[in-house]
């Protein structure tokens, strides 16, 4: 069973965007977040275990 990870992407001129990822591996969540930062054009991100 996977754990929930909240990823918040921060942009220059818009509100942050939040996504929930299901994984057992925080490193995998970080990799997903890094890939999405590039794809979305975000300036940074934050990863947090939710449940």
PDB file of N, CA, C and O in Angstrom:
ATOM      1  N   UNK A   1       0.838  -1.177   0.000  1.00  0.00           N
ATOM      2  CA  UNK A   1       0.000   0.000   0.000  1.00  0.00           C
ATOM      3  C   UNK A   1       0.886   1.244   0.000  1.00  0.00           C
ATOM      4  O   UNK A   1       1.866   1.317   0.716  1.00  0.00           O
ATOM      5  N   UNK A   2       0.541   2.220  -0.827  1.00  0.00           N
ATOM      6  CA  UNK A   2       1.365   3.409  -0.965  1.00  0.00           C
ATOM      7  C   UNK A   2       1.040   4.491   0.050  1.00  0.00           C
ATOM      8  O   UNK A   2      -0.021   4.515   0.654  1.00  0.00           O
ATOM      9  N   UNK A   3       1.993   5.358   0.236  1.00  0.00           N
ATOM     10  CA  UNK A   3       1.821   6.530   1.091  1.00  0.00           C
ATOM     11  C   UNK A   3       1.518   7.726   0.197  1.00  0.00           C
ATOM     12  O   UNK A   3       1.899   7.764  -0.962  1.00  0.00           O
ATOM     13  N   UNK A   4       0.850   8.729   0.772  1.00  0.00           N
ATOM     14  CA  UNK A   4       0.527   9.937   0.018  1.00  0.00           C
ATOM     15  C   UNK A   4       1.601  10.992   0.239  1.00  0.00           C
ATOM     16  O   UNK A   4       2.029  11.232   1.373  1.00  0.00           O
ATOM     17  N   UNK A   5       2.028  11.608  -0.848  1.00  0.00           N
ATOM     18  CA  UNK A   5       3.014  12.677  -0.802  1.00  0.00           C
ATOM     19  C   UNK A   5       2.414  13.893  -1.498  1.00  0.00           C
ATOM     20  O   UNK A   5       1.887  13.787  -2.605  1.00  0.00           O
ATOM     21  N   UNK A   6       2.465  15.032  -0.829  1.00  0.00           N
ATOM     22  CA  UNK A   6       1.959  16.273  -1.418  1.00  0.00           C
ATOM     23  C   UNK A   6       3.139  17.015  -2.028  1.00  0.00           C
ATOM     24  O   UNK A   6       4.163  17.222  -1.380  1.00  0.00           O
ATOM     25  N   UNK A   7       2.987  17.405  -3.296  1.00  0.00           N
ATOM     26  CA  UNK A   7       4.015  18.172  -3.978  1.00  0.00           C
ATOM     27  C   UNK A   7       3.410  19.520  -4.372  1.00  0.00           C
ATOM     28  O   UNK A   7       2.360  19.561  -5.003  1.00  0.00           O
ATOM     29  N   UNK A   8       4.057  20.594  -3.955  1.00  0.00           N
ATOM     30  CA  UNK A   8       3.602  21.938  -4.298  1.00  0.00           C
ATOM     31  C   UNK A   8       4.627  22.542  -5.251  1.00  0.00           C
ATOM     32  O   UNK A   8       5.825  22.562  -4.952  1.00  0.00           O
ATOM     33  N   UNK A   9       4.151  23.013  -6.404  1.00  0.00           N
ATOM     34  CA  UNK A   9       5.013  23.650  -7.405  1.00  0.00           C
ATOM     35  C   UNK A   9       4.793  25.155  -7.343  1.00  0.00           C
ATOM     36  O   UNK A   9       3.658  25.616  -7.335  1.00  0.00           O
ATOM     37  N   UNK A  10       5.888  25.901  -7.282  1.00  0.00           N
ATOM     38  CA  UNK A  10       5.821  27.355  -7.206  1.00  0.00           C
ATOM     39  C   UNK A  10       6.238  27.963  -8.536  1.00  0.00           C
ATOM     40  O   UNK A  10       7.248  27.555  -9.115  1.00  0.00           O
ATOM     41  N   UNK A  11       5.450  28.943  -8.989  1.00  0.00           N
ATOM     42  CA  UNK A  11       5.687  29.618 -10.255  1.00  0.00           C
ATOM     43  C   UNK A  11       6.003  31.088 -10.013  1.00  0.00           C
ATOM     44  O   UNK A  11       5.746  31.614  -8.932  1.00  0.00           O
ATOM     45  N   UNK A  12       6.515  31.765 -11.018  1.00  0.00           N
ATOM     46  CA  UNK A  12       6.873  33.180 -10.889  1.00  0.00           C
ATOM     47  C   UNK A  12       5.668  34.083 -10.649  1.00  0.00           C
ATOM     48  O   UNK A  12       5.660  34.858  -9.718  1.00  0.00           O
ATOM     49  N   UNK A  13       4.657  34.018 -11.508  1.00  0.00           N
ATOM     50  CA  UNK A  13       3.573  34.998 -11.466  1.00  0.00           C
ATOM     51  C   UNK A  13       2.183  34.408 -11.276  1.00  0.00           C
ATOM     52  O   UNK A  13       1.192  35.061 -11.576  1.00  0.00           O
ATOM     53  N   UNK A  14       2.113  33.173 -10.791  1.00  0.00           N
ATOM     54  CA  UNK A  14       0.805  32.550 -10.568  1.00  0.00           C
ATOM     55  C   UNK A  14       0.798  31.872  -9.203  1.00  0.00           C
ATOM     56  O   UNK A  14       1.828  31.722  -8.556  1.00  0.00           O
ATOM     57  N   UNK A  15      -0.365  31.444  -8.794  1.00  0.00           N
ATOM     58  CA  UNK A  15      -0.496  30.734  -7.525  1.00  0.00           C
ATOM     59  C   UNK A  15       0.179  29.364  -7.598  1.00  0.00           C
ATOM     60  O   UNK A  15       0.274  28.773  -8.677  1.00  0.00           O
ATOM     61  N   UNK A  16       0.624  28.838  -6.470  1.00  0.00           N
ATOM     62  CA  UNK A  16       1.227  27.498  -6.459  1.00  0.00           C
ATOM     63  C   UNK A  16       0.215  26.439  -6.891  1.00  0.00           C
ATOM     64  O   UNK A  16      -0.992  26.620  -6.754  1.00  0.00           O
ATOM     65  N   UNK A  17       0.723  25.354  -7.414  1.00  0.00           N
ATOM     66  CA  UNK A  17      -0.102  24.227  -7.846  1.00  0.00           C
ATOM     67  C   UNK A  17       0.267  23.027  -6.988  1.00  0.00           C
ATOM     68  O   UNK A  17       1.441  22.744  -6.795  1.00  0.00           O
ATOM     69  N   UNK A  18      -0.743  22.325  -6.494  1.00  0.00           N
ATOM     70  CA  UNK A  18      -0.530  21.187  -5.615  1.00  0.00           C
ATOM     71  C   UNK A  18      -0.944  19.896  -6.294  1.00  0.00           C
ATOM     72  O   UNK A  18      -1.968  19.838  -6.966  1.00  0.00           O
ATOM     73  N   UNK A  19      -0.140  18.859  -6.112  1.00  0.00           N
ATOM     74  CA  UNK A  19      -0.470  17.532  -6.638  1.00  0.00           C
ATOM     75  C   UNK A  19      -0.184  16.501  -5.558  1.00  0.00           C
ATOM     76  O   UNK A  19       0.726  16.677  -4.753  1.00  0.00           O
ATOM     77  N   UNK A  20      -0.936  15.427  -5.580  1.00  0.00           N
ATOM     78  CA  UNK A  20      -0.741  14.319  -4.643  1.00  0.00           C
ATOM     79  C   UNK A  20      -0.172  13.139  -5.423  1.00  0.00           C
ATOM     80  O   UNK A  20      -0.670  12.784  -6.486  1.00  0.00           O
ATOM     81  N   UNK A  21       0.885  12.533  -4.866  1.00  0.00           N
ATOM     82  CA  UNK A  21       1.542  11.383  -5.483  1.00  0.00           C
ATOM     83  C   UNK A  21       1.445  10.219  -4.506  1.00  0.00           C
ATOM     84  O   UNK A  21       1.612  10.405  -3.299  1.00  0.00           O
ATOM     85  N   UNK A  22       1.170   9.022  -5.018  1.00  0.00           N
ATOM     86  CA  UNK A  22       1.120   7.817  -4.182  1.00  0.00           C
ATOM     87  C   UNK A  22       2.399   7.024  -4.414  1.00  0.00           C
ATOM     88  O   UNK A  22       2.685   6.618  -5.536  1.00  0.00           O
ATOM     89  N   UNK A  23       3.191   6.841  -3.356  1.00  0.00           N
ATOM     90  CA  UNK A  23       4.449   6.104  -3.466  1.00  0.00           C
ATOM     91  C   UNK A  23       4.905   5.648  -2.088  1.00  0.00           C
ATOM     92  O   UNK A  23       4.459   6.186  -1.074  1.00  0.00           O
ATOM     93  N   UNK A  24       5.789   4.674  -2.040  1.00  0.00           N
ATOM     94  CA  UNK A  24       6.406   4.238  -0.784  1.00  0.00           C
ATOM     95  C   UNK A  24       7.824   4.774  -0.653  1.00  0.00           C
ATOM     96  O   UNK A  24       8.478   4.534   0.351  1.00  0.00           O
ATOM     97  N   UNK A  25       8.307   5.458  -1.674  1.00  0.00           N
ATOM     98  CA  UNK A  25       9.699   5.876  -1.741  1.00  0.00           C
ATOM     99  C   UNK A  25       9.791   7.394  -1.907  1.00  0.00           C
ATOM    100  O   UNK A  25       9.388   7.927  -2.938  1.00  0.00           O
ATOM    101  N   UNK A  26      10.317   8.091  -0.899  1.00  0.00           N
ATOM    102  CA  UNK A  26      10.421   9.549  -0.968  1.00  0.00           C
ATOM    103  C   UNK A  26      11.348   9.979  -2.099  1.00  0.00           C
ATOM    104  O   UNK A  26      11.143  11.018  -2.721  1.00  0.00           O
ATOM    105  N   UNK A  27      12.361   9.166  -2.400  1.00  0.00           N
ATOM    106  CA  UNK A  27      13.279   9.493  -3.506  1.00  0.00           C
ATOM    107  C   UNK A  27      12.536   9.471  -4.839  1.00  0.00           C
ATOM    108  O   UNK A  27      12.786  10.294  -5.708  1.00  0.00           O
ATOM    109  N   UNK A  28      11.613   8.522  -4.993  1.00  0.00           N
ATOM    110  CA  UNK A  28      10.814   8.466  -6.215  1.00  0.00           C
ATOM    111  C   UNK A  28       9.921   9.704  -6.319  1.00  0.00           C
ATOM    112  O   UNK A  28       9.777  10.283  -7.395  1.00  0.00           O
ATOM    113  N   UNK A  29       9.341  10.125  -5.206  1.00  0.00           N
ATOM    114  CA  UNK A  29       8.516  11.333  -5.198  1.00  0.00           C
ATOM    115  C   UNK A  29       9.358  12.547  -5.591  1.00  0.00           C
ATOM    116  O   UNK A  29       8.903  13.409  -6.350  1.00  0.00           O
ATOM    117  N   UNK A  30      10.592  12.629  -5.110  1.00  0.00           N
ATOM    118  CA  UNK A  30      11.501  13.724  -5.473  1.00  0.00           C
ATOM    119  C   UNK A  30      11.799  13.703  -6.975  1.00  0.00           C
ATOM    120  O   UNK A  30      11.804  14.744  -7.621  1.00  0.00           O
ATOM    121  N   UNK A  31      12.053  12.515  -7.526  1.00  0.00           N
ATOM    122  CA  UNK A  31      12.330  12.394  -8.970  1.00  0.00           C
ATOM    123  C   UNK A  31      11.131  12.850  -9.792  1.00  0.00           C
ATOM    124  O   UNK A  31      11.281  13.584 -10.774  1.00  0.00           O
ATOM    125  N   UNK A  32       9.943  12.423  -9.385  1.00  0.00           N
ATOM    126  CA  UNK A  32       8.721  12.831 -10.085  1.00  0.00           C
ATOM    127  C   UNK A  32       8.581  14.350 -10.021  1.00  0.00           C
ATOM    128  O   UNK A  32       8.281  15.000 -11.025  1.00  0.00           O
ATOM    129  N   UNK A  33       8.802  14.925  -8.848  1.00  0.00           N
ATOM    130  CA  UNK A  33       8.685  16.374  -8.674  1.00  0.00           C
ATOM    131  C   UNK A  33       9.687  17.116  -9.554  1.00  0.00           C
ATOM    132  O   UNK A  33       9.340  18.118 -10.189  1.00  0.00           O
ATOM    133  N   UNK A  34      10.919  16.649  -9.609  1.00  0.00           N
ATOM    134  CA  UNK A  34      11.944  17.293 -10.436  1.00  0.00           C
ATOM    135  C   UNK A  34      11.573  17.259 -11.919  1.00  0.00           C
ATOM    136  O   UNK A  34      11.766  18.234 -12.641  1.00  0.00           O
ATOM    137  N   UNK A  35      11.038  16.120 -12.372  1.00  0.00           N
ATOM    138  CA  UNK A  35      10.610  16.015 -13.773  1.00  0.00           C
ATOM    139  C   UNK A  35       9.454  16.977 -14.062  1.00  0.00           C
ATOM    140  O   UNK A  35       9.428  17.618 -15.112  1.00  0.00           O
ATOM    141  N   UNK A  36       8.519  17.066 -13.129  1.00  0.00           N
ATOM    142  CA  UNK A  36       7.362  17.945 -13.317  1.00  0.00           C
ATOM    143  C   UNK A  36       7.752  19.423 -13.274  1.00  0.00           C
ATOM    144  O   UNK A  36       7.160  20.233 -13.977  1.00  0.00           O
ATOM    145  N   UNK A  37       8.740  19.776 -12.463  1.00  0.00           N
ATOM    146  CA  UNK A  37       9.215  21.165 -12.420  1.00  0.00           C
ATOM    147  C   UNK A  37       9.656  21.593 -13.809  1.00  0.00           C
ATOM    148  O   UNK A  37       9.302  22.672 -14.284  1.00  0.00           O
ATOM    149  N   UNK A  38      10.418  20.742 -14.468  1.00  0.00           N
ATOM    150  CA  UNK A  38      10.894  21.047 -15.825  1.00  0.00           C
ATOM    151  C   UNK A  38       9.724  21.130 -16.798  1.00  0.00           C
ATOM    152  O   UNK A  38       9.645  22.043 -17.608  1.00  0.00           O
ATOM    153  N   UNK A  39       8.810  20.165 -16.718  1.00  0.00           N
ATOM    154  CA  UNK A  39       7.689  20.115 -17.647  1.00  0.00           C
ATOM    155  C   UNK A  39       6.735  21.299 -17.453  1.00  0.00           C
ATOM    156  O   UNK A  39       6.254  21.887 -18.422  1.00  0.00           O
ATOM    157  N   UNK A  40       6.491  21.663 -16.199  1.00  0.00           N
ATOM    158  CA  UNK A  40       5.538  22.734 -15.898  1.00  0.00           C
ATOM    159  C   UNK A  40       6.158  24.128 -15.989  1.00  0.00           C
ATOM    160  O   UNK A  40       5.445  25.117 -16.042  1.00  0.00           O
ATOM    161  N   UNK A  41       7.484  24.193 -15.934  1.00  0.00           N
ATOM    162  CA  UNK A  41       8.145  25.488 -15.941  1.00  0.00           C
ATOM    163  C   UNK A  41       8.089  26.178 -14.585  1.00  0.00           C
ATOM    164  O   UNK A  41       8.142  27.406 -14.507  1.00  0.00           O
ATOM    165  N   UNK A  42       8.005  25.398 -13.522  1.00  0.00           N
ATOM    166  CA  UNK A  42       7.974  25.959 -12.169  1.00  0.00           C
ATOM    167  C   UNK A  42       9.380  26.375 -11.753  1.00  0.00           C
ATOM    168  O   UNK A  42      10.367  25.884 -12.284  1.00  0.00           O
ATOM    169  N   UNK A  43       9.454  27.278 -10.781  1.00  0.00           N
ATOM    170  CA  UNK A  43      10.774  27.724 -10.341  1.00  0.00           C
ATOM    171  C   UNK A  43      11.319  26.868  -9.207  1.00  0.00           C
ATOM    172  O   UNK A  43      12.522  26.755  -9.020  1.00  0.00           O
ATOM    173  N   UNK A  44      10.423  26.246  -8.406  1.00  0.00           N
ATOM    174  CA  UNK A  44      10.838  25.339  -7.340  1.00  0.00           C
ATOM    175  C   UNK A  44       9.665  24.487  -6.899  1.00  0.00           C
ATOM    176  O   UNK A  44       8.542  24.683  -7.344  1.00  0.00           O
ATOM    177  N   UNK A  45       9.949  23.539  -6.001  1.00  0.00           N
ATOM    178  CA  UNK A  45       8.895  22.650  -5.489  1.00  0.00           C
ATOM    179  C   UNK A  45       9.164  22.303  -4.042  1.00  0.00           C
ATOM    180  O   UNK A  45      10.248  22.517  -3.518  1.00  0.00           O
ATOM    181  N   UNK A  46       8.141  21.738  -3.406  1.00  0.00           N
ATOM    182  CA  UNK A  46       8.213  21.305  -2.020  1.00  0.00           C
ATOM    183  C   UNK A  46       7.538  19.941  -1.923  1.00  0.00           C
ATOM    184  O   UNK A  46       6.457  19.745  -2.476  1.00  0.00           O
ATOM    185  N   UNK A  47       8.165  18.989  -1.236  1.00  0.00           N
ATOM    186  CA  UNK A  47       7.612  17.639  -1.078  1.00  0.00           C
ATOM    187  C   UNK A  47       7.343  17.391   0.402  1.00  0.00           C
ATOM    188  O   UNK A  47       8.189  17.682   1.245  1.00  0.00           O
ATOM    189  N   UNK A  48       6.148  16.835   0.710  1.00  0.00           N
ATOM    190  CA  UNK A  48       5.772  16.595   2.098  1.00  0.00           C
ATOM    191  C   UNK A  48       4.962  15.305   2.198  1.00  0.00           C
ATOM    192  O   UNK A  48       4.017  15.103   1.445  1.00  0.00           O
ATOM    193  N   UNK A  49       5.331  14.422   3.160  1.00  0.00           N
ATOM    194  CA  UNK A  49       4.526  13.225   3.425  1.00  0.00           C
ATOM    195  C   UNK A  49       3.203  13.660   4.009  1.00  0.00           C
ATOM    196  O   UNK A  49       3.161  14.500   4.898  1.00  0.00           O
ATOM    197  N   UNK A  50       2.099  13.095   3.504  1.00  0.00           N
ATOM    198  CA  UNK A  50       0.763  13.434   3.995  1.00  0.00           C
ATOM    199  C   UNK A  50       0.215  12.308   4.868  1.00  0.00           C
ATOM    200  O   UNK A  50      -0.248  12.535   5.972  1.00  0.00           O
ATOM    201  N   UNK A  51       0.229  11.104   4.355  1.00  0.00           N
ATOM    202  CA  UNK A  51      -0.296   9.963   5.121  1.00  0.00           C
ATOM    203  C   UNK A  51       0.337   8.676   4.649  1.00  0.00           C
ATOM    204  O   UNK A  51       0.828   8.578   3.578  1.00  0.00           O
TER     205      UNK A  51
END
